[in-house]
Each structure stands twice: as C-alpha cells, then as structure tokens.
Coordinates of C-alpha atoms in Angstrom, one line a residue:
M1 CA 185.5 79.8 74.5
H2 CA 181.5 79.8 75.6
W3 CA 180.0 82.5 77.3
A4 CA 179.1 80.5 80.4
Q5 CA 182.9 79.5 80.9
W6 CA 183.8 83.0 80.9
A7 CA 180.8 83.5 83.1
R8 CA 182.3 80.9 85.6
I9 CA 185.8 82.2 85.1
G10 CA 184.8 85.8 86.3
Q11 CA 182.5 84.8 89.4
V12 CA 185.6 82.4 90.3
S13 CA 188.7 84.6 90.0
N14 CA 186.3 87.9 90.5
Q15 CA 188.0 89.1 87.2
I16 CA 185.6 89.0 84.8
D17 CA 181.8 89.5 85.5
F18 CA 179.9 89.5 82.9
H19 CA 176.7 89.7 84.7
A20 CA 177.6 93.1 85.7
L21 CA 178.0 94.2 82.1
K22 CA 176.5 97.3 81.2
L23 CA 175.5 97.5 77.4
A24 CA 173.9 100.4 75.6
I25 CA 172.0 99.8 72.5
L26 CA 171.5 103.2 70.5
G27 CA 168.6 102.1 68.0
G28 CA 165.5 99.8 68.5
G29 CA 165.4 98.2 64.8
P30 CA 165.9 94.6 64.3
G31 CA 169.7 94.8 65.0
G32 CA 169.2 96.6 67.9
Y33 CA 165.8 94.8 69.6
E34 CA 167.5 91.1 68.7
A35 CA 170.9 92.5 70.4
A36 CA 169.3 93.5 73.4
M37 CA 167.6 90.0 74.0
V38 CA 170.1 87.7 73.3
A39 CA 172.6 90.5 75.7
S40 CA 169.6 90.5 78.5
A41 CA 169.3 86.7 78.5
L42 CA 173.1 86.1 78.9
G43 CA 173.3 88.0 82.0
A44 CA 173.9 91.4 80.8
E45 CA 172.4 94.8 82.0
V46 CA 171.2 96.5 78.9
T47 CA 169.4 99.6 77.7
I48 CA 168.4 100.6 74.8
V49 CA 167.4 104.2 73.2
E50 CA 164.7 104.8 70.4
D51 CA 163.0 108.1 69.9
K52 CA 160.1 106.8 67.4
G53 CA 159.1 103.2 68.4
L54 CA 160.8 99.6 69.2
G55 CA 160.8 97.4 65.9
G56 CA 162.9 100.7 64.1
S57 CA 162.1 101.4 60.1
A58 CA 161.4 97.6 59.6
V59 CA 158.5 97.6 61.7
L60 CA 157.2 101.1 61.6
T61 CA 157.4 102.2 58.2
D62 CA 159.1 100.1 55.9
V63 CA 159.4 95.9 55.9
V64 CA 156.1 95.5 58.4
P65 CA 153.8 98.1 56.4
S66 CA 154.9 97.4 52.7
K67 CA 155.0 94.0 52.9
T68 CA 151.5 94.0 54.2
L69 CA 150.5 96.2 51.3
I70 CA 151.9 93.8 49.0
A71 CA 149.7 91.0 50.4
T72 CA 146.7 93.0 50.1
A73 CA 147.7 93.3 46.3
D74 CA 148.4 89.9 45.9
T75 CA 144.6 88.9 46.9
M76 CA 143.4 91.6 44.1
D77 CA 146.1 89.7 41.9
G78 CA 144.4 86.8 42.8
V79 CA 141.0 88.3 42.8
A80 CA 142.0 89.6 38.7
S81 CA 143.5 85.6 37.9
A82 CA 140.3 83.6 39.3
N83 CA 138.9 83.3 35.7
T84 CA 141.7 81.7 34.7
L85 CA 140.9 78.7 37.4
G86 CA 137.6 78.3 36.5
V87 CA 136.1 80.9 39.3
K88 CA 133.1 83.3 38.2
F89 CA 131.4 85.8 40.0
D90 CA 127.6 85.7 40.1
S91 CA 128.7 90.0 39.8
P92 CA 130.5 91.7 37.1
T93 CA 131.8 94.1 39.8
A94 CA 135.7 93.5 39.9
A95 CA 137.3 93.8 43.1
V96 CA 138.3 97.3 44.5
A97 CA 140.9 98.4 47.1
D98 CA 139.6 100.5 49.9
L99 CA 143.2 102.1 50.3
G100 CA 142.2 103.7 53.6
L101 CA 141.2 100.4 55.5
V102 CA 144.4 99.3 53.9
H103 CA 146.3 101.6 55.3
Q104 CA 144.4 101.6 58.5
R105 CA 144.9 97.8 58.7
L106 CA 148.9 98.2 58.0
L107 CA 149.5 100.5 60.1
G108 CA 147.7 98.8 63.0
L109 CA 149.7 95.9 62.3
A110 CA 153.0 97.9 62.4
R111 CA 151.9 99.3 66.0
E112 CA 150.9 95.9 67.2
Q113 CA 154.2 94.5 66.2
S114 CA 156.2 97.7 68.0
A115 CA 154.2 96.8 71.1
D116 CA 154.6 93.3 70.8
I117 CA 158.8 93.9 71.2
S118 CA 158.5 96.5 73.8
Q119 CA 156.6 94.1 75.9
V120 CA 159.1 91.2 75.2
L121 CA 162.2 93.7 76.1
E122 CA 160.6 94.3 79.2
R123 CA 159.6 91.1 80.3
S124 CA 163.1 90.6 79.5
G125 CA 165.1 93.0 81.6
V126 CA 165.9 95.3 79.3
R127 CA 165.1 99.0 80.1
I128 CA 163.7 101.1 77.1
I129 CA 164.1 105.1 77.2
V130 CA 162.3 106.9 74.9
G131 CA 164.4 109.4 73.3
R132 CA 167.2 110.8 70.7
G133 CA 170.7 109.8 71.8
R134 CA 174.3 110.4 70.9
L135 CA 177.6 108.5 71.5
T136 CA 179.7 110.5 74.0
E137 CA 183.5 110.2 73.9
N138 CA 184.0 107.9 76.9
H139 CA 181.4 105.4 74.9
G140 CA 178.5 106.2 76.9
I141 CA 175.3 107.8 75.6
D142 CA 173.6 111.3 76.5
V143 CA 169.4 111.2 75.8
E144 CA 167.2 114.0 75.2
T145 CA 163.9 113.0 76.7
E146 CA 161.1 114.7 77.3
S147 CA 161.7 114.9 81.1
G148 CA 165.6 116.1 79.9
T149 CA 169.0 114.8 79.7
E150 CA 170.1 111.3 80.5
T151 CA 173.9 110.4 80.5
I152 CA 174.1 106.5 79.9
E153 CA 177.0 105.0 81.5
A154 CA 178.0 101.5 80.1
D155 CA 181.0 99.0 79.3
A156 CA 180.1 98.9 75.8
V157 CA 177.7 100.3 72.9
L158 CA 175.7 98.6 69.8
L159 CA 174.7 101.4 67.4
A160 CA 172.0 100.5 65.7
V161 CA 170.6 104.0 64.4
G162 CA 169.0 102.7 60.8
A163 CA 168.4 104.9 58.0
H164 CA 166.2 107.1 56.3
P165 CA 164.7 107.9 52.2
R166 CA 166.9 109.6 50.3
E167 CA 165.8 112.6 48.8
L168 CA 166.4 114.7 45.5
P169 CA 167.0 118.4 45.9
T170 CA 164.4 118.5 42.4
A171 CA 161.7 116.2 43.7
V172 CA 161.1 117.3 47.4
P173 CA 158.3 115.0 49.1
D174 CA 155.6 117.0 50.6
G175 CA 153.3 113.9 51.7
E176 CA 150.7 114.6 49.7
R177 CA 151.7 114.2 45.9
I178 CA 155.6 113.4 46.5
F179 CA 155.9 110.9 49.1
T180 CA 159.1 109.0 49.9
W181 CA 158.1 105.2 50.9
T182 CA 157.8 106.2 54.4
Q183 CA 154.7 108.4 53.4
I184 CA 153.1 106.9 51.0
Y185 CA 150.5 105.5 53.9
N186 CA 149.4 109.1 53.9
L187 CA 147.1 107.8 50.7
T188 CA 143.7 107.3 51.6
E189 CA 142.2 106.0 47.9
V190 CA 144.3 104.1 45.2
P191 CA 146.3 106.9 42.9
E192 CA 144.8 107.1 39.6
H193 CA 148.8 107.4 37.8
L194 CA 151.5 106.5 40.2
I195 CA 155.0 107.5 39.1
V196 CA 157.7 105.9 40.6
I197 CA 161.2 106.8 40.4
G198 CA 163.9 104.2 41.4
S199 CA 163.6 100.6 40.0
G200 CA 165.9 99.1 43.0
V201 CA 164.0 96.7 45.2
T202 CA 161.6 99.2 47.2
G203 CA 160.8 101.2 43.3
A204 CA 159.8 97.6 42.1
E205 CA 158.0 96.3 45.3
F206 CA 156.0 99.6 45.0
A207 CA 155.4 99.6 41.7
S208 CA 154.6 96.0 41.7
A209 CA 152.0 96.7 44.7
Y210 CA 150.0 99.3 42.9
N211 CA 149.9 97.9 39.8
G212 CA 147.9 95.2 41.7
L213 CA 146.1 97.5 43.4
G214 CA 144.7 98.8 40.0
A215 CA 146.6 102.0 39.8
K216 CA 147.7 102.9 36.4
V217 CA 151.7 102.7 37.3
T218 CA 155.0 104.1 35.4
L219 CA 158.0 102.8 36.4
V220 CA 161.3 105.3 36.0
S221 CA 164.5 103.5 35.9
S222 CA 167.7 105.2 34.9
R223 CA 169.3 101.8 34.0
E224 CA 169.1 99.5 31.4
R225 CA 166.6 97.0 33.3
V226 CA 165.1 97.2 36.7
L227 CA 166.8 95.7 39.6
P228 CA 169.8 96.5 37.9
G229 CA 171.4 94.6 41.3
E230 CA 169.6 91.0 40.9
D231 CA 169.6 88.4 39.0
A232 CA 169.6 89.5 35.2
D233 CA 167.0 86.6 34.3
A234 CA 164.8 87.3 37.4
A235 CA 164.6 90.9 36.5
E236 CA 164.2 90.1 32.8
V237 CA 161.1 88.2 33.7
L238 CA 159.6 90.5 36.3
E239 CA 159.7 93.6 33.5
K240 CA 158.0 90.8 31.2
V241 CA 155.4 90.6 33.8
F242 CA 155.3 94.4 34.7
R243 CA 154.6 95.1 30.9
D244 CA 152.1 92.4 30.2
S245 CA 150.3 93.7 32.9
G246 CA 149.9 97.4 31.8
M247 CA 152.5 99.0 33.8
T248 CA 154.8 101.4 31.8
V249 CA 158.8 100.7 32.3
L250 CA 161.2 103.6 30.9
S251 CA 164.6 102.6 30.8
R252 CA 167.6 104.4 30.8
S253 CA 165.4 107.4 31.8
R254 CA 166.8 109.4 34.7
A255 CA 164.4 111.9 36.2
S256 CA 166.2 115.0 36.9
G257 CA 163.0 116.8 38.7
V258 CA 159.3 116.6 40.0
E259 CA 156.8 119.5 40.7
R260 CA 153.4 119.7 41.5
T261 CA 151.1 120.9 39.6
E262 CA 147.4 121.8 39.6
G263 CA 145.8 118.3 40.2
G264 CA 149.2 116.2 40.1
V265 CA 153.0 115.7 39.2
R266 CA 154.8 116.3 36.6
V267 CA 158.1 114.2 36.0
T268 CA 160.9 116.0 33.9
L269 CA 163.5 113.5 32.8
A270 CA 167.0 114.4 32.0
D271 CA 166.6 114.1 28.0
G272 CA 163.5 116.7 28.7
R273 CA 160.6 114.5 28.6
T274 CA 157.9 114.9 30.7
I275 CA 155.5 112.6 32.3
D276 CA 152.2 113.8 34.1
G277 CA 150.7 111.9 36.9
S278 CA 148.7 111.9 40.0
H279 CA 151.1 111.1 42.4
A280 CA 155.3 110.3 42.3
L281 CA 157.2 107.8 44.8
I282 CA 160.8 108.7 45.7
A283 CA 162.7 105.3 45.7
V284 CA 166.4 106.4 45.3
G285 CA 168.1 104.7 48.3
A286 CA 168.4 105.9 51.6
I287 CA 170.8 107.3 54.1
P288 CA 172.8 106.1 56.9
N289 CA 171.7 108.2 60.1
T290 CA 174.9 108.6 61.5
A291 CA 175.0 112.6 61.2
D292 CA 175.6 114.4 64.4
I293 CA 175.3 111.1 67.1
G294 CA 179.2 111.9 68.2
L295 CA 180.7 109.3 66.1
E296 CA 184.1 110.6 64.9
E297 CA 184.2 112.4 68.6
A298 CA 184.7 108.7 69.6
G299 CA 186.7 107.6 67.5
V300 CA 184.0 105.5 64.9
A301 CA 185.1 105.4 61.4
L302 CA 182.8 105.9 58.4
T303 CA 183.2 105.1 55.2
D304 CA 182.7 108.0 52.0
S305 CA 178.5 106.7 51.9
G306 CA 178.7 107.8 55.7
H307 CA 177.9 104.0 56.9
I308 CA 179.7 102.7 59.7
K309 CA 182.8 100.9 59.6
V310 CA 182.4 97.2 60.8
D311 CA 184.4 94.1 61.0
G312 CA 182.7 90.5 60.3
V313 CA 181.9 90.6 64.1
S314 CA 180.3 93.6 64.2
R315 CA 182.9 95.7 65.3
T316 CA 183.6 99.2 64.5
T317 CA 187.2 101.3 65.5
A318 CA 186.2 102.5 68.6
P319 CA 187.2 99.8 71.7
N320 CA 183.9 98.3 72.7
V321 CA 181.7 100.0 70.1
Y322 CA 180.1 97.6 67.7
A323 CA 177.4 98.8 64.9
A324 CA 174.1 96.7 63.4
G325 CA 171.9 97.3 60.5
D326 CA 171.4 99.7 57.8
C327 CA 173.9 102.1 59.2
T328 CA 176.3 99.9 58.5
G329 CA 175.9 99.5 54.4
V330 CA 176.0 95.4 54.6
F331 CA 173.2 94.5 53.4
A332 CA 170.0 96.7 53.9
L333 CA 167.9 93.4 55.0
A334 CA 166.4 93.1 58.4
S335 CA 167.4 89.6 58.8
V336 CA 170.7 90.6 58.6
A337 CA 170.7 93.8 61.1
A338 CA 169.4 91.3 63.4
M339 CA 172.0 88.4 62.8
Q340 CA 174.9 91.5 63.1
G341 CA 173.4 92.0 66.4
R342 CA 173.4 88.8 67.9
I343 CA 176.8 88.7 66.5
A344 CA 178.2 91.5 68.2
I345 CA 176.7 90.5 71.7
A346 CA 178.2 87.1 70.8
H347 CA 181.3 88.5 70.2
L348 CA 181.3 90.9 73.1
L349 CA 179.9 88.2 75.8
G350 CA 182.9 85.6 74.9
D351 CA 180.2 83.4 73.5
S352 CA 180.5 81.0 70.3
V353 CA 180.5 83.3 67.6
K354 CA 181.0 82.8 63.5
P355 CA 181.8 86.1 61.6
L356 CA 178.9 87.5 59.1
K357 CA 179.2 85.5 55.9
L358 CA 177.5 87.8 53.4
N359 CA 177.3 84.8 50.6
Q360 CA 175.1 82.5 52.9
V361 CA 172.1 85.8 53.0
A362 CA 169.1 84.9 51.7
S363 CA 167.1 88.0 50.5
N364 CA 163.9 88.0 48.5
I365 CA 161.8 91.1 46.7
F366 CA 158.4 91.1 47.1
T367 CA 157.0 91.6 43.9
S368 CA 154.6 89.6 41.9
P369 CA 156.0 87.4 41.4
E370 CA 158.8 87.2 44.0
I371 CA 162.0 87.0 43.4
A372 CA 164.6 85.3 46.1
S373 CA 168.3 84.8 46.0
V374 CA 171.5 83.0 47.7
G375 CA 174.7 82.7 47.8
V376 CA 176.8 83.2 44.3
S377 CA 175.2 84.7 41.4
E378 CA 175.6 84.3 37.9
A379 CA 177.0 87.2 37.4
D380 CA 180.3 86.3 39.5
V381 CA 180.8 83.0 37.9
E382 CA 180.6 84.8 34.6
A383 CA 182.9 87.1 35.8
G384 CA 185.2 84.6 36.7
K385 CA 185.2 84.6 40.7
F386 CA 183.9 81.4 40.8
Q387 CA 183.8 78.3 38.9
G388 CA 180.2 76.6 38.7
D389 CA 178.0 74.8 36.8
I390 CA 174.3 76.8 36.4
I391 CA 171.0 75.1 35.6
K392 CA 168.0 76.5 35.3
L393 CA 164.6 75.3 35.3
S394 CA 161.3 77.4 34.1
L395 CA 158.2 76.8 36.2
H396 CA 156.1 76.4 33.3
T397 CA 156.7 72.4 33.2
N398 CA 156.4 72.3 37.0
A399 CA 152.3 70.4 37.9
R400 CA 152.0 72.2 41.1
A401 CA 152.9 75.7 39.0
K402 CA 150.3 74.7 36.6
M403 CA 147.2 73.7 38.9
M404 CA 148.2 77.1 40.6
G405 CA 148.2 78.8 37.0
V406 CA 151.0 80.5 37.3
R407 CA 153.3 80.8 34.1
D408 CA 155.9 83.0 35.2
G409 CA 159.2 82.0 37.2
F410 CA 162.0 79.6 37.5
V411 CA 164.3 77.6 40.3
K412 CA 168.1 78.4 39.3
I413 CA 171.2 76.6 40.8
I414 CA 174.7 76.8 41.0
A415 CA 177.1 74.4 41.8
R416 CA 180.9 74.2 42.4
K417 CA 182.5 72.9 39.1
G418 CA 184.2 69.7 39.9
S419 CA 182.7 69.3 42.8
G420 CA 179.0 69.5 43.2
T421 CA 178.8 71.4 46.0
V422 CA 175.7 74.1 46.0
I423 CA 176.9 77.2 46.3
G424 CA 174.0 79.9 45.1
G425 CA 170.2 79.9 44.0
V426 CA 167.9 81.5 42.8
V427 CA 163.8 81.6 42.8
V428 CA 161.3 83.5 40.8
G429 CA 157.8 82.5 41.3
P430 CA 154.7 82.8 43.6
R431 CA 155.7 82.4 47.6
A432 CA 159.6 82.4 46.7
S433 CA 161.0 83.6 50.0
E434 CA 159.6 80.5 51.0
L435 CA 161.2 78.0 48.3
I436 CA 165.0 79.6 48.9
F437 CA 165.0 78.1 52.2
P438 CA 166.1 74.8 51.2
L439 CA 169.2 76.2 48.9
A440 CA 169.7 78.6 51.8
I441 CA 169.9 75.0 53.9
A442 CA 172.3 73.7 51.0
V443 CA 174.7 76.3 50.3
T444 CA 175.2 77.2 54.3
Q445 CA 175.7 73.9 55.1
K446 CA 177.9 72.9 51.9
L447 CA 175.6 70.3 50.6
H448 CA 176.0 68.3 47.5
V449 CA 173.5 68.8 44.7
D450 CA 172.9 64.4 45.2
D451 CA 171.5 65.7 48.7
L452 CA 169.2 67.9 47.2
A453 CA 168.6 65.3 43.9
N454 CA 168.1 62.6 46.4
T455 CA 165.7 64.4 49.5
F456 CA 162.0 63.5 49.4
T457 CA 159.7 65.9 47.9
V458 CA 155.9 66.5 48.1
Y459 CA 153.9 65.7 44.4
P460 CA 152.5 68.1 43.1
S461 CA 154.6 71.1 44.8
L462 CA 157.0 73.6 43.4
T463 CA 159.9 72.1 45.3
G464 CA 159.8 69.7 43.2
S465 CA 161.6 71.8 40.8
I466 CA 164.2 72.3 43.2
S467 CA 164.8 68.6 43.3
E468 CA 164.9 68.4 39.2
A469 CA 167.3 71.0 38.8
A470 CA 169.6 69.3 41.2
R471 CA 169.2 65.6 39.7
R472 CA 170.3 67.8 36.4
L473 CA 173.7 68.8 37.8
H474 CA 174.9 65.6 39.2
V475 CA 178.0 64.4 37.8
H476 CA 178.3 60.8 36.9
L477 CA 181.3 59.6 38.3

C-alpha cells in the first residue's frame, strides 16, 4: 500500500499518523541526507545529526574532492596528447599543475556542495544538529554538542555513519609525507615521487590522477594485477596504460612498512626490497564508523568486519532501526548509500518499495581511461553462476574514438544464454561513467539485446559500439 493511503487510514482511524512520526538520522552523508529529504517530503519530523558537515566523507573528503582532482588530471592528459590531434602550441612550455590552486578549488567545491545540501535540508524542514551522536538503548540518539548534551527521542532511527581510511600500524600517516586519502589534499606541490600502497579503486584512481598531474608514481599491489575485484580485461587495459605512461606497477608486492627519511619516505616490501620516494599514500581499504556508538546495547548486530547487518530494505536487527551507506559494507558507493536511505524511508513509511538489487548497481572507476560496469560479470559466468553469451568490442574500430585519439578501451555486453536478455556490461574508455547508463537501463529493465541493437544511435558516437556489440549478440530465430 502506498504511504499516502496509509496516511489517510491514520487520519481516519487515528491509529496511524505518519505525519507525527519522528525520525532521527545519525550521519549526514548520501544515505543520511537523501533519506532526510524523502522522509520530510512524506511528512515525517526529521532530525539529522552530523559532526563534520553535511554530505559526509563523500562530499567533503572523498568523492567530490577526488573526482575534481581527477578532472584536472584529465585536462592535463588532454593537453599532453593534443599534438596527436594536430594541435601545436606557440610556446614549447608544457602544462604544469598548480597543486595549491587545484586543492583550493576542490576543497572549495566540497564546502560549497556541503552548504547547498544544508540549505536544501533546512528548506525542507529538517532539523540539523552539529554534534557527535550515540544510539540509546531505547533507540533515541544522545548528541554531544558544543553547548552540552541533548537527547533526541525518535520513533525510528537511520544509521548512516560511514567509514574512515584503514591505517597500517607500520605505516602511520602523518599528513606531511605519509597520507591517507583524506589527508592528501595537504599537498601544495605535485609530489616528486608518490608511492601508492594499494591497487584497489582508491589506489588506482589516485595513482592515475597524480600520474596525469606529472608526478612520478609507483603503485604497490599485493595482488597479481591492479583492481583485483574488477573485470579482468578492464584491469589489463588499465595496467597497460599505466605502464605505457611511465608508471611503475609492482604486482604481488606487499608493503610491510613505511617510514620517514630525511627528504621523503621509504617503503619496505615483505620480501625485503625498499622503495624510496618523496611521499606515500596509504589506500588499503576502510573501516566502518561503528565503534562506540551504542549499537550492541541497542540490539544492532554487526558483522565480523564491524559493518552493520542489514536486509534488502535496510533494516538492522533492532526494531525501527535502519542503516545505509559504507557502514553496512554492501557497496562503498554514494549512489548505493543514497538508494539504501531512500529504500529505508519507503519501507518505514509504507511507501511503495523494492528491495535493493545489487546486480543492478552501476559503478565507475575514475581512472584514465574510466572503467564502468553493471550487473553480472564475466567472472560470474565463468564460475557457472549464470549462463551467458559475451561479446567484447574494442573501441579502436569506433569512428568517434579515432577522431578523439582514443586508443584504449572496449565495450562488453553479457546476455543471458538462450533468451538474449542483457544481464551485464562493462565499458572502458573516456566518460565510461556516462556510457554505462544505457547498459544499466537494459539490465534493470530486462531489455533484449535486440532492443539495444534496434535503437538509433548518433553517428559517429562512442555509444555506437554499444549498439554494434548488441547486434553481434543477436540470435537468429
């Protein structure tokens, strides 16, 4: 039943009145602020508690700043490759990144975005409390503010407390030479030699960005290849681009420690080798912010990794307590956090709701080239989890890619064997984050490969390769 119908029943019977429901949200990241806006629009009385600024790490220290940095690096890459398109400069001077100005701009954008979110919430009638919160046993929130302690009584609580960078005891960040990804913006000059420890999404993105900004970069990967959890073909393309651009990639090389030297840092590997550089970035995962906020006392169960256990509609093991975002360990994506928050509110208020479906999540890695994926992976098919037909089409035959000087990239589509329904896809190339959308629609709406193939695309365009790949998966009846 739709929430509006429930609300009318409540107004008539006086048994249910969602307009009187009090919702407390702990954490102002995408999961928290999206939920707050939806709940307020549906008539709930909403209070959101955040101690670092609205938008959370996604806006203030992670997604917005890092992708702004990457945008600058992309511009640098464009300048560096301009000569291949016939562009010459009057002066031979190469482009140089003013990292102080770059960081000033990206941090300014982050603050601006945070302020915009605050204004939208306030206009929506959401009460914002700046302070550190803790869940109470009766499912309220105790908040420590500058003026004292306040207790928020609520009918329901949403936990959206996020996560923070994991640190190594043998590589303690100091914010000067050894950084986490939240501290890297302390740099005022492009590092002479940046050693990135960790080849997952965060490590690969920063390695790509600083390589584009002109730094010498060494990427230390404990696994056989970069991006071990992603499409193998995509990871192979990216690693080739990294090496071709001058980056040093050390595979199967686990860092055992990082120490300051007189003029920089020294990274010691598990096999005894050492690497000297000017700076080091530690990108070895994240830890959920679930410690010491009263979860166990309130009956909220955690996983062995410290993440909050949730079901498909964001419920925890405690009644009327929901959770969203990185603290749940579902997918560390702002889009997923926001969806979890919206689903939680829809379920709480009786609105139409569909459980979170992870095989419909589209994600992107903002390296150069970008890597985007959605749905079933080729590894899933190879493991026998799904029966699928796979086609991979290189972008080097695409007319628009040739015009743009794009040499590396491909489109991959996975269709269910027999039916031809699109169940997965990968795009590697410029603006893959945009190009994945038609494949995400196809996966979510269960479209047939012929639906993609028979849809007009612009010529020339990169999306033409999506259509062409779909045509090659056509099954003659």
